[in-house]
Amino acid sequence: MKPIFIFLILFSFLHSQAQQTKKDKILIGYNFSSDYNYRTLKNNDGKASNDGIIWSRNEFEIFKFGYSTGLNLCVNASKNWAFETGIQYSNNGYQTKSLDLSFEIPDNASPSKVKFIYSYQYLGIPIKAKFSFGKKNIQFVSGVGALTNFLVNAKTKIKSSYLSGREENKTELTKSNFKKINILPLINFGVDYKMCRNIHLMAEPTFRYSLINTKSAPITENLWNMGLNIGIYYGIK
């Protein structure tokens, strides 16, 4: 009887451990990423004058901070493989340096400095295959896929400063013929930390580059961004 009793205790212990370490079948989560945003410029028709414009823009246009956030659904197909989708909102773009404005006769009614902030707001659908490995509560996760972005708005914010010290902000919808859809490849490597029975904390560096330019023009721009994406997920067995 004693060996049977020991076997039952051992079986119960191993079964309980298996239940605790069993991978969650479905993960539902929220993510947020603070992003460093900019663009690359390309001379499409080869004119020398366009090269000068690109050089000039690269001198006075700089990065801007934006963000990406959204809801995600991850399904674990096996011990190591999973598929993830969801919906993402992102604010991308770039801005200019603060530009000095000079007039022959100083006028308090006219701005002395002006700055332009260009924002592209997208709703996107990511589709990604993920591979994970590791032990216990820490898993290392790599993934590959694509993000299809749909343009919601393109805005320009104009920040004006006056000699009197007054500042003025004005936002305008940009009416240029921007392309409505963009595609971004997704490649990532991060960490999944299981904080408790159902809660997962995920962190991954991100880099996204738009394969499609924002609009057809002699000088085109492709948006890109990089940041640290943090997600919190609830697991369902």
PDB file of C-alpha atoms in Angstrom:
ATOM      1  CA  MET A   1       0.000   0.000   0.000  1.00  0.00           C
ATOM      2  CA  LYS A   2       2.840   2.366   0.820  1.00  0.00           C
ATOM      3  CA  PRO A   3       4.267   2.450  -2.773  1.00  0.00           C
ATOM      4  CA  ILE A   4       0.759   3.076  -4.119  1.00  0.00           C
ATOM      5  CA  PHE A   5       0.252   5.900  -1.628  1.00  0.00           C
ATOM      6  CA  ILE A   6       3.581   7.495  -2.640  1.00  0.00           C
ATOM      7  CA  PHE A   7       2.668   7.107  -6.329  1.00  0.00           C
ATOM      8  CA  LEU A   8      -0.688   8.844  -5.797  1.00  0.00           C
ATOM      9  CA  ILE A   9       0.980  11.759  -4.006  1.00  0.00           C
ATOM     10  CA  LEU A  10       3.592  12.079  -6.774  1.00  0.00           C
ATOM     11  CA  PHE A  11       0.919  11.862  -9.495  1.00  0.00           C
ATOM     12  CA  SER A  12      -1.171  14.561  -7.785  1.00  0.00           C
ATOM     13  CA  PHE A  13       1.870  16.846  -7.475  1.00  0.00           C
ATOM     14  CA  LEU A  14       2.892  16.445 -11.140  1.00  0.00           C
ATOM     15  CA  HIS A  15      -0.699  16.937 -12.293  1.00  0.00           C
ATOM     16  CA  SER A  16      -1.045  20.165 -10.291  1.00  0.00           C
ATOM     17  CA  GLN A  17       2.276  21.454 -11.678  1.00  0.00           C
ATOM     18  CA  ALA A  18       1.168  20.662 -15.213  1.00  0.00           C
ATOM     19  CA  GLN A  19      -2.068  22.545 -14.632  1.00  0.00           C
ATOM     20  CA  GLN A  20      -0.173  25.586 -13.336  1.00  0.00           C
ATOM     21  CA  THR A  21       2.355  25.644 -16.180  1.00  0.00           C
ATOM     22  CA  LYS A  22      -0.101  24.778 -18.956  1.00  0.00           C
ATOM     23  CA  LYS A  23       0.007  27.424 -21.661  1.00  0.00           C
ATOM     24  CA  ASP A  24      -3.008  29.706 -21.990  1.00  0.00           C
ATOM     25  CA  LYS A  25      -4.928  28.895 -25.171  1.00  0.00           C
ATOM     26  CA  ILE A  26      -6.095  32.451 -25.855  1.00  0.00           C
ATOM     27  CA  LEU A  27      -4.593  35.809 -24.831  1.00  0.00           C
ATOM     28  CA  ILE A  28      -6.563  39.052 -24.995  1.00  0.00           C
ATOM     29  CA  GLY A  29      -4.482  42.172 -24.500  1.00  0.00           C
ATOM     30  CA  TYR A  30      -3.874  45.897 -24.703  1.00  0.00           C
ATOM     31  CA  ASN A  31      -0.620  47.454 -25.883  1.00  0.00           C
ATOM     32  CA  PHE A  32       0.980  50.905 -25.948  1.00  0.00           C
ATOM     33  CA  SER A  33       4.174  52.066 -27.621  1.00  0.00           C
ATOM     34  CA  SER A  34       5.808  55.487 -27.426  1.00  0.00           C
ATOM     35  CA  ASP A  35       7.444  55.924 -30.839  1.00  0.00           C
ATOM     36  CA  TYR A  36      10.213  57.932 -32.455  1.00  0.00           C
ATOM     37  CA  ASN A  37       8.744  58.946 -35.847  1.00  0.00           C
ATOM     38  CA  TYR A  38      10.360  60.247 -39.030  1.00  0.00           C
ATOM     39  CA  ARG A  39      10.389  59.725 -42.822  1.00  0.00           C
ATOM     40  CA  THR A  40      12.721  59.060 -45.748  1.00  0.00           C
ATOM     41  CA  LEU A  41      12.539  61.149 -48.932  1.00  0.00           C
ATOM     42  CA  LYS A  42      13.060  59.955 -52.495  1.00  0.00           C
ATOM     43  CA  ASN A  43      13.586  61.857 -55.752  1.00  0.00           C
ATOM     44  CA  ASN A  44      11.067  60.162 -58.057  1.00  0.00           C
ATOM     45  CA  ASP A  45      11.680  61.928 -61.372  1.00  0.00           C
ATOM     46  CA  GLY A  46      15.471  62.392 -61.058  1.00  0.00           C
ATOM     47  CA  LYS A  47      15.525  66.189 -61.404  1.00  0.00           C
ATOM     48  CA  ALA A  48      18.550  67.885 -59.840  1.00  0.00           C
ATOM     49  CA  SER A  49      16.309  70.567 -58.325  1.00  0.00           C
ATOM     50  CA  ASN A  50      14.517  67.873 -56.323  1.00  0.00           C
ATOM     51  CA  ASP A  51      17.821  66.810 -54.775  1.00  0.00           C
ATOM     52  CA  GLY A  52      18.231  70.378 -53.525  1.00  0.00           C
ATOM     53  CA  ILE A  53      14.735  70.353 -52.037  1.00  0.00           C
ATOM     54  CA  ILE A  54      15.414  67.028 -50.293  1.00  0.00           C
ATOM     55  CA  TRP A  55      18.687  68.389 -48.875  1.00  0.00           C
ATOM     56  CA  SER A  56      16.881  71.506 -47.631  1.00  0.00           C
ATOM     57  CA  ARG A  57      14.054  69.506 -46.038  1.00  0.00           C
ATOM     58  CA  ASN A  58      16.513  67.207 -44.309  1.00  0.00           C
ATOM     59  CA  GLU A  59      18.119  70.304 -42.807  1.00  0.00           C
ATOM     60  CA  PHE A  60      15.008  71.757 -41.186  1.00  0.00           C
ATOM     61  CA  GLU A  61      12.677  68.756 -40.736  1.00  0.00           C
ATOM     62  CA  ILE A  62      13.236  66.544 -37.675  1.00  0.00           C
ATOM     63  CA  PHE A  63      11.654  63.567 -35.883  1.00  0.00           C
ATOM     64  CA  LYS A  64       8.566  63.799 -33.697  1.00  0.00           C
ATOM     65  CA  PHE A  65       7.301  61.588 -30.911  1.00  0.00           C
ATOM     66  CA  GLY A  66       4.098  59.679 -31.571  1.00  0.00           C
ATOM     67  CA  TYR A  67       2.482  56.530 -30.300  1.00  0.00           C
ATOM     68  CA  SER A  68       0.777  53.274 -31.211  1.00  0.00           C
ATOM     69  CA  THR A  69      -1.922  51.584 -29.152  1.00  0.00           C
ATOM     70  CA  GLY A  70      -4.571  48.925 -29.593  1.00  0.00           C
ATOM     71  CA  LEU A  71      -6.278  45.661 -28.704  1.00  0.00           C
ATOM     72  CA  ASN A  72      -4.894  42.238 -29.567  1.00  0.00           C
ATOM     73  CA  LEU A  73      -6.050  38.633 -29.801  1.00  0.00           C
ATOM     74  CA  CYS A  74      -3.420  35.895 -29.641  1.00  0.00           C
ATOM     75  CA  VAL A  75      -4.227  32.206 -30.165  1.00  0.00           C
ATOM     76  CA  ASN A  76      -1.648  29.595 -29.142  1.00  0.00           C
ATOM     77  CA  ALA A  77      -1.800  26.875 -31.804  1.00  0.00           C
ATOM     78  CA  SER A  78       0.791  24.713 -30.049  1.00  0.00           C
ATOM     79  CA  LYS A  79       3.395  24.848 -27.301  1.00  0.00           C
ATOM     80  CA  ASN A  80       5.693  27.107 -29.337  1.00  0.00           C
ATOM     81  CA  TRP A  81       3.570  28.631 -32.109  1.00  0.00           C
ATOM     82  CA  ALA A  82       0.869  31.291 -31.944  1.00  0.00           C
ATOM     83  CA  PHE A  83      -1.017  33.642 -34.254  1.00  0.00           C
ATOM     84  CA  GLU A  84      -1.922  37.216 -33.347  1.00  0.00           C
ATOM     85  CA  THR A  85      -4.231  39.855 -34.801  1.00  0.00           C
ATOM     86  CA  GLY A  86      -6.140  42.864 -33.513  1.00  0.00           C
ATOM     87  CA  ILE A  87      -6.669  46.545 -34.237  1.00  0.00           C
ATOM     88  CA  GLN A  88      -4.108  49.323 -33.800  1.00  0.00           C
ATOM     89  CA  TYR A  89      -4.282  53.126 -33.775  1.00  0.00           C
ATOM     90  CA  SER A  90      -1.086  55.039 -34.521  1.00  0.00           C
ATOM     91  CA  ASN A  91       0.008  58.662 -34.742  1.00  0.00           C
ATOM     92  CA  ASN A  92       2.996  58.968 -37.100  1.00  0.00           C
ATOM     93  CA  GLY A  93       4.768  61.801 -38.889  1.00  0.00           C
ATOM     94  CA  TYR A  94       7.520  64.367 -38.385  1.00  0.00           C
ATOM     95  CA  GLN A  95       7.969  68.088 -37.688  1.00  0.00           C
ATOM     96  CA  THR A  96      10.128  71.084 -38.558  1.00  0.00           C
ATOM     97  CA  LYS A  97      12.557  72.929 -36.363  1.00  0.00           C
ATOM     98  CA  SER A  98      11.369  76.274 -35.033  1.00  0.00           C
ATOM     99  CA  LEU A  99      11.873  78.570 -38.032  1.00  0.00           C
ATOM    100  CA  ASP A 100      12.753  82.257 -37.644  1.00  0.00           C
ATOM    101  CA  LEU A 101      10.642  84.734 -39.604  1.00  0.00           C
ATOM    102  CA  SER A 102      12.127  88.145 -40.370  1.00  0.00           C
ATOM    103  CA  PHE A 103      10.417  91.289 -41.611  1.00  0.00           C
ATOM    104  CA  GLU A 104      11.940  94.585 -42.781  1.00  0.00           C
ATOM    105  CA  ILE A 105       9.828  96.371 -40.189  1.00  0.00           C
ATOM    106  CA  PRO A 106       9.236  94.355 -36.959  1.00  0.00           C
ATOM    107  CA  ASP A 107       5.522  93.873 -36.370  1.00  0.00           C
ATOM    108  CA  ASN A 108       4.072  92.519 -33.106  1.00  0.00           C
ATOM    109  CA  ALA A 109       1.013  91.367 -35.047  1.00  0.00           C
ATOM    110  CA  SER A 110       3.105  88.950 -37.152  1.00  0.00           C
ATOM    111  CA  PRO A 111       4.795  85.805 -35.792  1.00  0.00           C
ATOM    112  CA  SER A 112       8.543  85.834 -35.279  1.00  0.00           C
ATOM    113  CA  LYS A 113       8.883  82.027 -35.210  1.00  0.00           C
ATOM    114  CA  VAL A 114       6.826  79.219 -36.686  1.00  0.00           C
ATOM    115  CA  LYS A 115       6.899  75.430 -36.397  1.00  0.00           C
ATOM    116  CA  PHE A 116       4.979  72.798 -38.401  1.00  0.00           C
ATOM    117  CA  ILE A 117       4.025  69.370 -37.017  1.00  0.00           C
ATOM    118  CA  TYR A 118       2.805  66.835 -39.592  1.00  0.00           C
ATOM    119  CA  SER A 119       0.680  63.993 -38.204  1.00  0.00           C
ATOM    120  CA  TYR A 120      -0.650  60.912 -39.998  1.00  0.00           C
ATOM    121  CA  GLN A 121      -3.268  58.960 -38.042  1.00  0.00           C
ATOM    122  CA  TYR A 122      -3.892  55.351 -39.005  1.00  0.00           C
ATOM    123  CA  LEU A 123      -6.097  52.429 -38.022  1.00  0.00           C
ATOM    124  CA  GLY A 124      -4.312  49.176 -38.690  1.00  0.00           C
ATOM    125  CA  ILE A 125      -4.863  45.416 -38.651  1.00  0.00           C
ATOM    126  CA  PRO A 126      -1.781  43.345 -37.765  1.00  0.00           C
ATOM    127  CA  ILE A 127      -1.423  39.664 -38.666  1.00  0.00           C
ATOM    128  CA  LYS A 128       1.562  37.926 -37.133  1.00  0.00           C
ATOM    129  CA  ALA A 129       2.949  34.426 -36.523  1.00  0.00           C
ATOM    130  CA  LYS A 130       4.828  34.108 -33.215  1.00  0.00           C
ATOM    131  CA  PHE A 131       7.354  31.559 -31.967  1.00  0.00           C
ATOM    132  CA  SER A 132       8.097  31.309 -28.233  1.00  0.00           C
ATOM    133  CA  PHE A 133      10.589  29.372 -26.146  1.00  0.00           C
ATOM    134  CA  GLY A 134      11.688  29.393 -22.536  1.00  0.00           C
ATOM    135  CA  LYS A 135      10.815  27.884 -19.168  1.00  0.00           C
ATOM    136  CA  LYS A 136       8.364  28.556 -16.346  1.00  0.00           C
ATOM    137  CA  ASN A 137       7.051  32.129 -16.281  1.00  0.00           C
ATOM    138  CA  ILE A 138       9.467  33.740 -18.760  1.00  0.00           C
ATOM    139  CA  GLN A 139       9.140  33.105 -22.491  1.00  0.00           C
ATOM    140  CA  PHE A 140      11.193  34.682 -25.273  1.00  0.00           C
ATOM    141  CA  VAL A 141       8.986  35.528 -28.234  1.00  0.00           C
ATOM    142  CA  SER A 142       9.842  36.258 -31.869  1.00  0.00           C
ATOM    143  CA  GLY A 143       7.334  37.120 -34.549  1.00  0.00           C
ATOM    144  CA  VAL A 144       6.929  37.945 -38.225  1.00  0.00           C
ATOM    145  CA  GLY A 145       3.973  39.346 -40.139  1.00  0.00           C
ATOM    146  CA  ALA A 146       2.518  42.515 -41.619  1.00  0.00           C
ATOM    147  CA  LEU A 147       0.458  45.525 -40.567  1.00  0.00           C
ATOM    148  CA  THR A 148      -2.123  46.945 -42.987  1.00  0.00           C
ATOM    149  CA  ASN A 149      -2.725  50.617 -42.159  1.00  0.00           C
ATOM    150  CA  PHE A 150      -5.775  52.658 -43.229  1.00  0.00           C
ATOM    151  CA  LEU A 151      -5.384  56.446 -43.186  1.00  0.00           C
ATOM    152  CA  VAL A 152      -7.889  58.207 -40.913  1.00  0.00           C
ATOM    153  CA  ASN A 153      -6.544  61.770 -40.953  1.00  0.00           C
ATOM    154  CA  ALA A 154      -3.540  63.788 -42.101  1.00  0.00           C
ATOM    155  CA  LYS A 155      -3.126  66.964 -40.041  1.00  0.00           C
ATOM    156  CA  THR A 156      -0.729  69.892 -39.866  1.00  0.00           C
ATOM    157  CA  LYS A 157      -0.328  71.743 -36.582  1.00  0.00           C
ATOM    158  CA  ILE A 158       1.129  75.260 -36.885  1.00  0.00           C
ATOM    159  CA  LYS A 159       2.751  76.681 -33.733  1.00  0.00           C
ATOM    160  CA  SER A 160       3.418  80.435 -33.994  1.00  0.00           C
ATOM    161  CA  SER A 161       5.397  82.614 -31.558  1.00  0.00           C
ATOM    162  CA  TYR A 162       5.132  86.417 -31.471  1.00  0.00           C
ATOM    163  CA  LEU A 163       7.519  89.164 -30.337  1.00  0.00           C
ATOM    164  CA  SER A 164       5.041  90.051 -27.598  1.00  0.00           C
ATOM    165  CA  GLY A 165       5.512  86.564 -26.106  1.00  0.00           C
ATOM    166  CA  ARG A 166       2.111  85.321 -27.256  1.00  0.00           C
ATOM    167  CA  GLU A 167       1.909  81.815 -28.724  1.00  0.00           C
ATOM    168  CA  GLU A 168      -0.748  80.465 -31.052  1.00  0.00           C
ATOM    169  CA  ASN A 169      -1.572  76.920 -32.146  1.00  0.00           C
ATOM    170  CA  LYS A 170      -3.640  76.121 -35.202  1.00  0.00           C
ATOM    171  CA  THR A 171      -4.474  72.679 -36.637  1.00  0.00           C
ATOM    172  CA  GLU A 172      -5.524  72.122 -40.233  1.00  0.00           C
ATOM    173  CA  LEU A 173      -6.609  68.982 -42.090  1.00  0.00           C
ATOM    174  CA  THR A 174      -4.200  68.417 -44.965  1.00  0.00           C
ATOM    175  CA  LYS A 175      -6.116  68.175 -48.243  1.00  0.00           C
ATOM    176  CA  SER A 176      -3.381  66.586 -50.358  1.00  0.00           C
ATOM    177  CA  ASN A 177      -4.250  63.351 -52.131  1.00  0.00           C
ATOM    178  CA  PHE A 178      -2.686  60.955 -49.624  1.00  0.00           C
ATOM    179  CA  LYS A 179      -2.811  57.206 -50.194  1.00  0.00           C
ATOM    180  CA  LYS A 180      -5.429  55.561 -47.996  1.00  0.00           C
ATOM    181  CA  ILE A 181      -3.663  52.217 -47.440  1.00  0.00           C
ATOM    182  CA  ASN A 182      -0.136  51.364 -46.373  1.00  0.00           C
ATOM    183  CA  ILE A 183       1.685  48.108 -45.635  1.00  0.00           C
ATOM    184  CA  LEU A 184       4.362  47.671 -42.965  1.00  0.00           C
ATOM    185  CA  PRO A 185       6.325  44.432 -42.371  1.00  0.00           C
ATOM    186  CA  LEU A 186       6.472  43.311 -38.734  1.00  0.00           C
ATOM    187  CA  ILE A 187       9.514  41.572 -37.237  1.00  0.00           C
ATOM    188  CA  ASN A 188       9.951  41.463 -33.491  1.00  0.00           C
ATOM    189  CA  PHE A 189      11.769  39.801 -30.622  1.00  0.00           C
ATOM    190  CA  GLY A 190      10.603  40.289 -27.034  1.00  0.00           C
ATOM    191  CA  VAL A 191       9.780  38.798 -23.657  1.00  0.00           C
ATOM    192  CA  ASP A 192       6.533  37.387 -22.230  1.00  0.00           C
ATOM    193  CA  TYR A 193       6.500  37.395 -18.421  1.00  0.00           C
ATOM    194  CA  LYS A 194       3.625  35.558 -16.727  1.00  0.00           C
ATOM    195  CA  MET A 195       3.049  37.706 -13.648  1.00  0.00           C
ATOM    196  CA  CYS A 196       0.365  35.480 -12.147  1.00  0.00           C
ATOM    197  CA  ARG A 197      -2.074  32.774 -13.206  1.00  0.00           C
ATOM    198  CA  ASN A 198      -3.834  34.724 -15.988  1.00  0.00           C
ATOM    199  CA  ILE A 199      -1.855  37.955 -16.434  1.00  0.00           C
ATOM    200  CA  HIS A 200       0.997  38.279 -18.934  1.00  0.00           C
ATOM    201  CA  LEU A 201       3.295  41.300 -19.357  1.00  0.00           C
ATOM    202  CA  MET A 202       5.002  41.580 -22.738  1.00  0.00           C
ATOM    203  CA  ALA A 203       7.745  43.931 -23.916  1.00  0.00           C
ATOM    204  CA  GLU A 204       9.335  44.172 -27.353  1.00  0.00           C
ATOM    205  CA  PRO A 205      11.406  46.753 -29.268  1.00  0.00           C
ATOM    206  CA  THR A 206       9.704  47.669 -32.542  1.00  0.00           C
ATOM    207  CA  PHE A 207      10.746  49.101 -35.912  1.00  0.00           C
ATOM    208  CA  ARG A 208       8.177  49.737 -38.647  1.00  0.00           C
ATOM    209  CA  TYR A 209       8.851  51.027 -42.162  1.00  0.00           C
ATOM    210  CA  SER A 210       6.081  51.868 -44.642  1.00  0.00           C
ATOM    211  CA  LEU A 211       6.476  50.005 -47.913  1.00  0.00           C
ATOM    212  CA  ILE A 212       4.115  52.458 -49.656  1.00  0.00           C
ATOM    213  CA  ASN A 213       4.818  56.197 -49.825  1.00  0.00           C
ATOM    214  CA  THR A 214       2.272  58.671 -48.464  1.00  0.00           C
ATOM    215  CA  LYS A 215       1.324  60.094 -51.893  1.00  0.00           C
ATOM    216  CA  SER A 216       2.364  60.181 -55.545  1.00  0.00           C
ATOM    217  CA  ALA A 217       4.614  63.209 -56.109  1.00  0.00           C
ATOM    218  CA  PRO A 218       8.010  64.177 -57.589  1.00  0.00           C
ATOM    219  CA  ILE A 219       9.416  63.839 -54.055  1.00  0.00           C
ATOM    220  CA  THR A 220       7.855  61.006 -52.061  1.00  0.00           C
ATOM    221  CA  GLU A 221       8.085  60.202 -48.359  1.00  0.00           C
ATOM    222  CA  ASN A 222       7.976  56.851 -46.589  1.00  0.00           C
ATOM    223  CA  LEU A 223       7.124  57.005 -42.895  1.00  0.00           C
ATOM    224  CA  TRP A 224       8.955  54.939 -40.285  1.00  0.00           C
ATOM    225  CA  ASN A 225       9.045  54.673 -36.514  1.00  0.00           C
ATOM    226  CA  MET A 226      10.692  52.762 -33.703  1.00  0.00           C
ATOM    227  CA  GLY A 227       9.865  52.355 -30.029  1.00  0.00           C
ATOM    228  CA  LEU A 228       9.273  49.988 -27.136  1.00  0.00           C
ATOM    229  CA  ASN A 229       5.931  48.211 -27.217  1.00  0.00           C
ATOM    230  CA  ILE A 230       4.471  47.202 -23.828  1.00  0.00           C
ATOM    231  CA  GLY A 231       1.445  44.909 -23.636  1.00  0.00           C
ATOM    232  CA  ILE A 232      -0.632  43.407 -20.855  1.00  0.00           C
ATOM    233  CA  TYR A 233      -2.649  40.271 -21.684  1.00  0.00           C
ATOM    234  CA  TYR A 234      -5.270  38.168 -19.958  1.00  0.00           C
ATOM    235  CA  GLY A 235      -4.924  34.452 -20.576  1.00  0.00           C
ATOM    236  CA  ILE A 236      -7.780  31.981 -21.044  1.00  0.00           C
ATOM    237  CA  LYS A 237      -7.103  28.240 -20.710  1.00  0.00           C
TER     238      LYS A 237
END
